[in-house]
PDB file of C-alpha atoms and ligand atoms in Angstrom:
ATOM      1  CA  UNK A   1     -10.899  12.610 -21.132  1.00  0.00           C
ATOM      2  CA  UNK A   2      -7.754  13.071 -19.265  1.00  0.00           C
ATOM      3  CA  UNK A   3      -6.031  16.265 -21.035  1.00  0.00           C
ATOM      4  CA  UNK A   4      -2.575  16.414 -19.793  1.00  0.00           C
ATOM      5  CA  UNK A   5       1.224  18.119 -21.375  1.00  0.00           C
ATOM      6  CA  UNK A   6       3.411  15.571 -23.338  1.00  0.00           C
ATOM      7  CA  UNK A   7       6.448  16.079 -21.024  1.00  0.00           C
ATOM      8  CA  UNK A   8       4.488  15.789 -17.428  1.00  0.00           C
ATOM      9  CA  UNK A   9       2.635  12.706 -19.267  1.00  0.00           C
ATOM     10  CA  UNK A  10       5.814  10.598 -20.234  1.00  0.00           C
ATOM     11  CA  UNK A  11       8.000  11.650 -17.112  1.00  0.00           C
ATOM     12  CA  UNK A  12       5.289  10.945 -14.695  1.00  0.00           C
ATOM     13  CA  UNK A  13       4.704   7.080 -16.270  1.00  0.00           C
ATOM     14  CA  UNK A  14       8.499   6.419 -17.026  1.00  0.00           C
ATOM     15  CA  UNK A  15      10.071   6.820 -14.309  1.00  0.00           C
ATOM     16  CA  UNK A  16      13.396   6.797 -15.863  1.00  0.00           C
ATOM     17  CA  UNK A  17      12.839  10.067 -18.694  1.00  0.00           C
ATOM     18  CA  UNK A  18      12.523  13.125 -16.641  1.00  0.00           C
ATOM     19  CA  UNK A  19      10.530  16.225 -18.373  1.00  0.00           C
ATOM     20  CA  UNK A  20      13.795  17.502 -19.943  1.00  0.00           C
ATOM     21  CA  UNK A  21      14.692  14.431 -21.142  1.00  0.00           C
ATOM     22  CA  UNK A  22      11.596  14.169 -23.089  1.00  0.00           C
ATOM     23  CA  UNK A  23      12.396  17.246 -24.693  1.00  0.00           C
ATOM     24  CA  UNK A  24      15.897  16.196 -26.371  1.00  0.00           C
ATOM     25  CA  UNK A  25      13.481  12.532 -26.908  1.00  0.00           C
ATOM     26  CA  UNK A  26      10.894  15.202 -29.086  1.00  0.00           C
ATOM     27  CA  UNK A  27      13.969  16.468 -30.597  1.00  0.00           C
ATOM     28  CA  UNK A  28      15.255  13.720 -32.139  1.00  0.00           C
ATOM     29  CA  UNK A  29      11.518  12.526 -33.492  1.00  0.00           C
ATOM     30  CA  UNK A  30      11.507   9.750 -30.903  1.00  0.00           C
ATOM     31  CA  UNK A  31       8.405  10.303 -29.330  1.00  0.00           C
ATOM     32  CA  UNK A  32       4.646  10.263 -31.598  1.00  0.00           C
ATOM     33  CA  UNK A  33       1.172  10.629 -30.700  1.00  0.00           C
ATOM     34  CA  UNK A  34      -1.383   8.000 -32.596  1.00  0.00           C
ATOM     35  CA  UNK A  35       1.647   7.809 -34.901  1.00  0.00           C
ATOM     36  CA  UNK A  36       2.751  10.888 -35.607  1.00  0.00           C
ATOM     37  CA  UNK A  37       6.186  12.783 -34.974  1.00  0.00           C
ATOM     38  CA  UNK A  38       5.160  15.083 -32.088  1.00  0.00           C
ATOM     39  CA  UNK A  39       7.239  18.967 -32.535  1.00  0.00           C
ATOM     40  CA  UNK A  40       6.265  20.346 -29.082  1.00  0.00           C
ATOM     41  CA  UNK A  41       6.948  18.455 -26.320  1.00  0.00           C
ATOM     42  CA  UNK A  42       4.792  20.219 -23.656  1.00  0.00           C
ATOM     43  CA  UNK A  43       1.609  19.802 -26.443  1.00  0.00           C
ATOM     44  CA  UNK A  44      -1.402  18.462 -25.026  1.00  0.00           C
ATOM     45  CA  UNK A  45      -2.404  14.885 -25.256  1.00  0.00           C
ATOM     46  CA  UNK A  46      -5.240  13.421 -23.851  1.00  0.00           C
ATOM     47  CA  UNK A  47      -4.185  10.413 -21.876  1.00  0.00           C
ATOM     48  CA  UNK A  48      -6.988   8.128 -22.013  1.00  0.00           C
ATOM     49  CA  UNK A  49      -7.639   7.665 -25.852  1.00  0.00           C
ATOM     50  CA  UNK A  50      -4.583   9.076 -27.136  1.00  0.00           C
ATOM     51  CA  UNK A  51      -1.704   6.607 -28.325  1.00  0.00           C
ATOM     52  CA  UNK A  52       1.665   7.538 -27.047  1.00  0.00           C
ATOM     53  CA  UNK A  53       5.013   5.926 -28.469  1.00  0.00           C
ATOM     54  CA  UNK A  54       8.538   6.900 -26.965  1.00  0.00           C
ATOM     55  CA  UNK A  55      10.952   4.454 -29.334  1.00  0.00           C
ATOM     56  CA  UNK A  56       8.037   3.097 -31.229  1.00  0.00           C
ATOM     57  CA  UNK A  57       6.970   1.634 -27.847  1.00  0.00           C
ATOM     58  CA  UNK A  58       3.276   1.804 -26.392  1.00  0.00           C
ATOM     59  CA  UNK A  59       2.937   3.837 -22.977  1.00  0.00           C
ATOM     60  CA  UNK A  60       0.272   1.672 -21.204  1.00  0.00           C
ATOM     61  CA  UNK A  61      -1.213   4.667 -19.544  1.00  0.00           C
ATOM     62  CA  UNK A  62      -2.070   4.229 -15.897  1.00  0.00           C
ATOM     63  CA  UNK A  63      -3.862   6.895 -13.903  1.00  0.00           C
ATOM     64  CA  UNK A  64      -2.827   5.336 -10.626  1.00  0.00           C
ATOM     65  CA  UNK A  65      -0.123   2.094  -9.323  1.00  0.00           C
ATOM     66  CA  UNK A  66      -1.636  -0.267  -6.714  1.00  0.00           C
ATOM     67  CA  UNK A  67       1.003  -2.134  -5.530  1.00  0.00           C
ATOM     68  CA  UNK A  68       1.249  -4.937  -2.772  1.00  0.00           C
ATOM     69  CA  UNK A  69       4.536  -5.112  -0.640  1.00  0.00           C
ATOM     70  CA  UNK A  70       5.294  -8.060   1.342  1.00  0.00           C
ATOM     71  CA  UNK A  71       7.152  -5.895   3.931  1.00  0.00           C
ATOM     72  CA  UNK A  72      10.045  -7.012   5.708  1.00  0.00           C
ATOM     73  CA  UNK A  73      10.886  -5.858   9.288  1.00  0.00           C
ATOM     74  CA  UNK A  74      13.645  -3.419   9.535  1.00  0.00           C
ATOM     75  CA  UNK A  75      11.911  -0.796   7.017  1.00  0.00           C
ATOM     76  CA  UNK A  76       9.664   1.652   7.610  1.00  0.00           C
ATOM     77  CA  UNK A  77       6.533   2.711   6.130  1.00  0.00           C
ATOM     78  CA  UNK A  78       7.270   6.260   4.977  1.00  0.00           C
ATOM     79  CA  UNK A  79       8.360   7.967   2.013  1.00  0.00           C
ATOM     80  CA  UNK A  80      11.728   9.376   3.445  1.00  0.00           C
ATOM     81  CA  UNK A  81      13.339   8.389   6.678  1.00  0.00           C
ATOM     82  CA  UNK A  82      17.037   9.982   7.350  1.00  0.00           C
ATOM     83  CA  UNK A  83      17.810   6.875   9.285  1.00  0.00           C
ATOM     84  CA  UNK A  84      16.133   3.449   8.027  1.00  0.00           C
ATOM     85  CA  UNK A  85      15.427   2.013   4.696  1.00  0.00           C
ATOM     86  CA  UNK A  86      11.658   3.609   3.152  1.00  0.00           C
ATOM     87  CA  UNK A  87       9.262   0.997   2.158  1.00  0.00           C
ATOM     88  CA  UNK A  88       9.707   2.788  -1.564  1.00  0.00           C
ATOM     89  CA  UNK A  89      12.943   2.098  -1.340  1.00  0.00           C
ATOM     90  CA  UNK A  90      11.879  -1.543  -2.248  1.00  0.00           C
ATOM     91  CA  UNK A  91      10.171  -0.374  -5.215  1.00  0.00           C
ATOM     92  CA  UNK A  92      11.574  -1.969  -8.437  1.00  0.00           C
ATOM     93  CA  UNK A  93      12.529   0.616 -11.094  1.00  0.00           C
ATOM     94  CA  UNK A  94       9.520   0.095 -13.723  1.00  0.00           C
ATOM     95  CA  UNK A  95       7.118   0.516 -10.517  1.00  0.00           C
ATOM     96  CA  UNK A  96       8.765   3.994  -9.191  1.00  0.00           C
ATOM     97  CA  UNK A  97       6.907   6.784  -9.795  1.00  0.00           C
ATOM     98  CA  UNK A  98       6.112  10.313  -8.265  1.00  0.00           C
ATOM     99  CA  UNK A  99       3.373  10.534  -5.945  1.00  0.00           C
ATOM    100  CA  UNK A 100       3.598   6.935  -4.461  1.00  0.00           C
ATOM    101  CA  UNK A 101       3.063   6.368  -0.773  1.00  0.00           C
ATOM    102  CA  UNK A 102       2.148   4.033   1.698  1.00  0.00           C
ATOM    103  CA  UNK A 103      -1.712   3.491   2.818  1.00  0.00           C
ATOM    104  CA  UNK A 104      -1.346   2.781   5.809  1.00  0.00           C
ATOM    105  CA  UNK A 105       1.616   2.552   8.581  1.00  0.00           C
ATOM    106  CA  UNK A 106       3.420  -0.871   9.633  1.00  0.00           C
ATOM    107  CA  UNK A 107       5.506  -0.787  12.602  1.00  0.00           C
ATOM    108  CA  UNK A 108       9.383  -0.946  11.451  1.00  0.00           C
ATOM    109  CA  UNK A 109       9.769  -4.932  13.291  1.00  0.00           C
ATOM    110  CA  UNK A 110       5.904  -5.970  11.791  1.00  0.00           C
ATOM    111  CA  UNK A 111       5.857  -7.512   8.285  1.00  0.00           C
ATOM    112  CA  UNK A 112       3.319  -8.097   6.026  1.00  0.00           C
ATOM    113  CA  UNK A 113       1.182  -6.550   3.828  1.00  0.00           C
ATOM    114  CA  UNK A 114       1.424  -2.566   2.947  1.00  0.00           C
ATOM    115  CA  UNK A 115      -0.303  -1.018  -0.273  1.00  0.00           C
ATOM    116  CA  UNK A 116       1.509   1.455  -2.070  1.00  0.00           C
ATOM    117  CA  UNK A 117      -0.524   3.693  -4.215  1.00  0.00           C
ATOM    118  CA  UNK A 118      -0.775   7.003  -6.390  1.00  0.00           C
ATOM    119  CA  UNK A 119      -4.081   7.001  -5.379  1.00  0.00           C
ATOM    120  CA  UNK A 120      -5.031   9.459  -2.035  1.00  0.00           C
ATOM    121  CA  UNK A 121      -8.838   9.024  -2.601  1.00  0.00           C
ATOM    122  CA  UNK A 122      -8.861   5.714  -2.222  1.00  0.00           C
ATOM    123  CA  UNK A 123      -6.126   5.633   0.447  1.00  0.00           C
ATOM    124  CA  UNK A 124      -8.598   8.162   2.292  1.00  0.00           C
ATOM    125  CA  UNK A 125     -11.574   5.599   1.731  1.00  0.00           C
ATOM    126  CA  UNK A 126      -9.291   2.977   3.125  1.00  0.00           C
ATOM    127  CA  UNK A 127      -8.414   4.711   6.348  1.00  0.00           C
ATOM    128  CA  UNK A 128     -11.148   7.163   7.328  1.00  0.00           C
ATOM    129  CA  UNK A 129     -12.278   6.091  10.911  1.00  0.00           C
ATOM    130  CA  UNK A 130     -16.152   6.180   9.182  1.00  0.00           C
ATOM    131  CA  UNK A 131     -15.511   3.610   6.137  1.00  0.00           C
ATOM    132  CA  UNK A 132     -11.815   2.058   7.757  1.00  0.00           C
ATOM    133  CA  UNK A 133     -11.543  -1.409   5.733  1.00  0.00           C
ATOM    134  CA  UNK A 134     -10.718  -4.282   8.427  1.00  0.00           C
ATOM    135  CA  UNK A 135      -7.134  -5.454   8.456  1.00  0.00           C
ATOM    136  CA  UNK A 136      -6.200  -8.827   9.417  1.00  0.00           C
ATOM    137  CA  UNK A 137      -3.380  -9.712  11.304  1.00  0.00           C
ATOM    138  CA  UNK A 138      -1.266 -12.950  12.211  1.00  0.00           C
ATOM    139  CA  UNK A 139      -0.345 -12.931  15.632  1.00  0.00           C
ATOM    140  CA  UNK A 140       2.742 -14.951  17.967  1.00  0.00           C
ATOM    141  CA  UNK A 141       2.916 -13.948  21.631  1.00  0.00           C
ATOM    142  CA  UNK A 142       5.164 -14.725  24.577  1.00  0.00           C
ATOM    143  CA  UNK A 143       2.309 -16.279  26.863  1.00  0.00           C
ATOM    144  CA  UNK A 144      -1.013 -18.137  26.870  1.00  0.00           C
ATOM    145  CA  UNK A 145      -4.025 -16.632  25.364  1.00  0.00           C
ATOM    146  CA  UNK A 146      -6.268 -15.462  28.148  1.00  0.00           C
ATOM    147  CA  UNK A 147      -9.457 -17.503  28.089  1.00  0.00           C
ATOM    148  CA  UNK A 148     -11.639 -14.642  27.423  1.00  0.00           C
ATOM    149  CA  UNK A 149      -9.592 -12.894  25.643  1.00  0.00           C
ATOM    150  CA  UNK A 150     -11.986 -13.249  22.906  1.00  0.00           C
ATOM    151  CA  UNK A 151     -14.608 -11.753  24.163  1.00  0.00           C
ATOM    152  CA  UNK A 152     -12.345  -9.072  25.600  1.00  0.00           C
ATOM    153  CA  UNK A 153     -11.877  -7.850  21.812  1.00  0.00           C
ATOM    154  CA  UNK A 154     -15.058  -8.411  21.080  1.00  0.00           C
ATOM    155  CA  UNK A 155     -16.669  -5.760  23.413  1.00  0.00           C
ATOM    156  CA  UNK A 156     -13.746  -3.220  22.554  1.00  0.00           C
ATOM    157  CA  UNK A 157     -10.996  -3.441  24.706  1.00  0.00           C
ATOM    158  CA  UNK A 158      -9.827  -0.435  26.913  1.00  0.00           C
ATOM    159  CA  UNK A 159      -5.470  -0.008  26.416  1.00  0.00           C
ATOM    160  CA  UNK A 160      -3.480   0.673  29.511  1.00  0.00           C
ATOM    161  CA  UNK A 161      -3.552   4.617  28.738  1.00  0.00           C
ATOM    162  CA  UNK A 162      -7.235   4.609  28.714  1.00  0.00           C
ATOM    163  CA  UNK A 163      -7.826   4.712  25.141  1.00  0.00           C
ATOM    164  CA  UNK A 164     -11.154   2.928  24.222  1.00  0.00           C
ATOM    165  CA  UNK A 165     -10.903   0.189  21.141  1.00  0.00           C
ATOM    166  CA  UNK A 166     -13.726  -0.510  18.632  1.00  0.00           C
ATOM    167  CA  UNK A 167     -15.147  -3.864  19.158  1.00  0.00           C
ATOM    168  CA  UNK A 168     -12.144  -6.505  17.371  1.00  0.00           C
ATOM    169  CA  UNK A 169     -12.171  -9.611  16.454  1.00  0.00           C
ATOM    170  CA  UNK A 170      -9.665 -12.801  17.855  1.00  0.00           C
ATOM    171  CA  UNK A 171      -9.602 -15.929  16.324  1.00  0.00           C
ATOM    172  CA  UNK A 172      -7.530 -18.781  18.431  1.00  0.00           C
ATOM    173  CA  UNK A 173      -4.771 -20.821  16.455  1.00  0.00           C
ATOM    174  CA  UNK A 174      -3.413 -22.493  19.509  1.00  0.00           C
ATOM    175  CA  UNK A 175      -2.862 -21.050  22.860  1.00  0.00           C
ATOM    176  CA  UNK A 176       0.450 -18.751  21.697  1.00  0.00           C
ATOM    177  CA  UNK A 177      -1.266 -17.953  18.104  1.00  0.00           C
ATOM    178  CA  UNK A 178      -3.792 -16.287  16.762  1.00  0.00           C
ATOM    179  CA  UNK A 179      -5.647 -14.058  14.023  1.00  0.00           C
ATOM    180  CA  UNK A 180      -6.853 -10.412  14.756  1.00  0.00           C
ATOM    181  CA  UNK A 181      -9.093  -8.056  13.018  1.00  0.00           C
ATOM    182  CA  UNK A 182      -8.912  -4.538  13.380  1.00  0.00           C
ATOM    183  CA  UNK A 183     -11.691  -1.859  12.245  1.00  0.00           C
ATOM    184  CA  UNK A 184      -9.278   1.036  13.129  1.00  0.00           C
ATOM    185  CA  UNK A 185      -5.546   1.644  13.343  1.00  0.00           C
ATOM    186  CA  UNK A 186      -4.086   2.992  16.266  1.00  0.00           C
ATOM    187  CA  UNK A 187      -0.728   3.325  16.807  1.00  0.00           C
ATOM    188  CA  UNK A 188       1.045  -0.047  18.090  1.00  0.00           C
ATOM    189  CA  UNK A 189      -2.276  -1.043  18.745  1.00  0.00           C
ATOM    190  CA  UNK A 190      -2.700  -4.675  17.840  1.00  0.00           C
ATOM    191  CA  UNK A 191       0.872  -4.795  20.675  1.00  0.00           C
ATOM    192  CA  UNK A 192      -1.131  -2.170  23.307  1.00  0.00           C
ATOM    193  CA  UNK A 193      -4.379  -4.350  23.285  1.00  0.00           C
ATOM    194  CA  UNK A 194      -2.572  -7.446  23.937  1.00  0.00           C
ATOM    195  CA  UNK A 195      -0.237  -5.566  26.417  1.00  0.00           C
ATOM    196  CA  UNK A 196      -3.599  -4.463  28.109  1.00  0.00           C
ATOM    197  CA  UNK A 197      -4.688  -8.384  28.608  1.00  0.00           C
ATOM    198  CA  UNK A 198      -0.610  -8.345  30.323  1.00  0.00           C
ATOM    199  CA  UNK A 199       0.523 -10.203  27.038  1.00  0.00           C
ATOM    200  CA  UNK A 200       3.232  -9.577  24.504  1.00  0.00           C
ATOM    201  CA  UNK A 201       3.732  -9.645  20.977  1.00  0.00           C
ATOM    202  CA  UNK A 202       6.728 -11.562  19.828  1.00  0.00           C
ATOM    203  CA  UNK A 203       5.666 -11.246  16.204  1.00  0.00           C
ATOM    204  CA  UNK A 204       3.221  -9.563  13.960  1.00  0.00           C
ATOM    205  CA  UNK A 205       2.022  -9.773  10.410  1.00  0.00           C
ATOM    206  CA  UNK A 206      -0.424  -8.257   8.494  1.00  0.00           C
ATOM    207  CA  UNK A 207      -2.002 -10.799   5.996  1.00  0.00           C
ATOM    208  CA  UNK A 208      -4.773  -9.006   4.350  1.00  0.00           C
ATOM    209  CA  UNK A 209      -6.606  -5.583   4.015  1.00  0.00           C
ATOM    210  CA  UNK A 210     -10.285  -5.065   3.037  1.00  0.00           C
ATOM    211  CA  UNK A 211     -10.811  -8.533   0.823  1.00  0.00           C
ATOM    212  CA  UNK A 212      -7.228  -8.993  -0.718  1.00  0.00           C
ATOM    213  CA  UNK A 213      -5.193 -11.874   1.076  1.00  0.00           C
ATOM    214  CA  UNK A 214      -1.508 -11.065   0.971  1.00  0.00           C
ATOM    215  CA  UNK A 215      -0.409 -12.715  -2.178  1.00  0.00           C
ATOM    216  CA  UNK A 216       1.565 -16.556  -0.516  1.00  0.00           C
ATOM    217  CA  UNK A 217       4.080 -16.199  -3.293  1.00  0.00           C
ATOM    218  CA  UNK A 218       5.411 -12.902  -2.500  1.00  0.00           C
ATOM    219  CA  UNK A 219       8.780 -13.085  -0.734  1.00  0.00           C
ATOM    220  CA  UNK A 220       9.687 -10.491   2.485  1.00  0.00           C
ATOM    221  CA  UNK A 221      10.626  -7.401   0.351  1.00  0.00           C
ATOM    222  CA  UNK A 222       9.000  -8.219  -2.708  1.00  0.00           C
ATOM    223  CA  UNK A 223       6.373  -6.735  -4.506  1.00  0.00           C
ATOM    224  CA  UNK A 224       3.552  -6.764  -6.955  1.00  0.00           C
ATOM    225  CA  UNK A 225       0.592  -4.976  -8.786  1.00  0.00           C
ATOM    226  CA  UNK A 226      -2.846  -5.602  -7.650  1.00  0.00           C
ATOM    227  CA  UNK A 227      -4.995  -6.831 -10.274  1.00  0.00           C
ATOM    228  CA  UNK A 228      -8.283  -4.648 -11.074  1.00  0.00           C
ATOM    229  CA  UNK A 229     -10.374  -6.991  -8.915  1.00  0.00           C
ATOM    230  CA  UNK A 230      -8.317  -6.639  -6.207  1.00  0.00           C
ATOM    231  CA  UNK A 231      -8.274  -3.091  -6.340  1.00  0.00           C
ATOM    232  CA  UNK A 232     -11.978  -3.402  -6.328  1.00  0.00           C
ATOM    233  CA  UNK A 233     -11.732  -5.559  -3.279  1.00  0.00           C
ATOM    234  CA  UNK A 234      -9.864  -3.292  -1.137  1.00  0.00           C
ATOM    235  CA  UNK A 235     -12.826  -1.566   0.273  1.00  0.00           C
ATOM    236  CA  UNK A 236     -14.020  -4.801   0.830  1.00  0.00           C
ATOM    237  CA  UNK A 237     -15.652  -4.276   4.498  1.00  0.00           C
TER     238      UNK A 237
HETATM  239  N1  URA B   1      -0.524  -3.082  15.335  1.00  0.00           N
HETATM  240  C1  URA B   1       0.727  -2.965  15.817  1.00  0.00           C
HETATM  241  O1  URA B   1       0.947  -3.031  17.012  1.00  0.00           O
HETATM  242  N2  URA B   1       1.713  -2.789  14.933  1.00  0.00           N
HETATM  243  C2  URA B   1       1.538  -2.734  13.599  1.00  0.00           C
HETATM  244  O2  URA B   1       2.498  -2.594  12.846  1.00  0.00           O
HETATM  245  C3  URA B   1       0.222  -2.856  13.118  1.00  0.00           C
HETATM  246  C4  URA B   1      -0.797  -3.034  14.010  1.00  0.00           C
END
């Protein structure tokens, strides 16, 4: 059971009828509930077994939008910004909704993958330094690799402030390219730890969170829905 008013129900999964607007939509008999005429738009439906029409058309109720992002640089992962471009801003209209926020922080010039969700108990699972899912990410850098700079992520790297890492992982591509995992997520960190081995980070990607790859066929800026596996797979550790 999910017991919930008409008005908040329809507003809150159509983005594009606010709660008023559902009223004048109960006024003029548009709107039914397991097919009949609903009088009273702030009735109470319940939105798990109940069918809702607005124009004789299904609302596929869903509690909570898990939504991949392929982000581009330039944007930033926030829900307002006065300055720069939000990474909701890139939102398509049938996917904005109230409540939606990033899980997780890119830096504005690092792309990748960002999930955007509804849902803060699993964006808390997700995150918490206790259960933190590992994040990979695709690495370029301005010099050499450090021969042991595996090993120097391994045993969890001190930054240049004196901030201990948890142990990471490296994985060599060639000697300006590689792959690292991260059990935590520090601010800049993935830049500070290679900063720390007197490297730099020309350019950064994240390519998968938990056990969902970045979807290949997702253009920078576009989006998609995460199917219920992947949801699943997101706390993947
Ligand atoms: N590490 C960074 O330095 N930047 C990011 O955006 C993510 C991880």
């Amino acid at each position: 059971m999910d017991v919930q008013r008409l008005d908040k129900f329809i507003s809150n999964q159509c983005f594009d009828i606010s709660r008023s607007g559902v009223k004048d939509l109960v006024k003029k008999g548009k709107v039914t509930v397991n097919g009949k005429v609903v009088k009273k738009a702030d009735e109470k439906i319940d939105a798990e077994s109940d069918e809702i029409c607005v124009f004789g058309k299904r609302i596929v109720y869903k509690k909570h939008l898990y939504i991949m992002l392929n982000k581009p640089a330039g944007v930033v992962c926030a829900t307002r910004d006065g300055l720069s471009p939000t990474v909701l801003a890139l939102l398509p209209d049938e996917l904005k909704r109230e409540g939606l926020f990033p899980a997780g922080r890119l830096d504005k010039d690092t792309e990748g993958f960002v999930l955007i969700t509804s849902d803060g108990d699993l964006a808390h699972k997700m995150l918490a330094p206790k259960s933190h899912v590992p994040k990979l990410y695709y690495v370029r850098l301005e010099m050499p690799l450090a021969k042991n700079a595996e090993n120097e992520f391994k045993t969890g790297m001190t930054l240049l402030d004196g901030t201990s890492c948890l142990p990471a992982e490296l994985e060599r591509i060639n000697e300006k390219e590689c792959f690292v995992t991260l059990h935590e997520g520090m601010f800049h960190q993935v830049k500070r730890m290679f900063e720390a081995l007197g490297n730099k980070v020309t350019y950064l990607k994240r390519v998968k969170i938990g056990g969902v790859d970045l979807d290949g066929g997702l253009a920078l800026g576009e989006v998609r829905e995460l199917t219920p596996s992947e949801v699943e797979k997101l706390l993947l550790r």
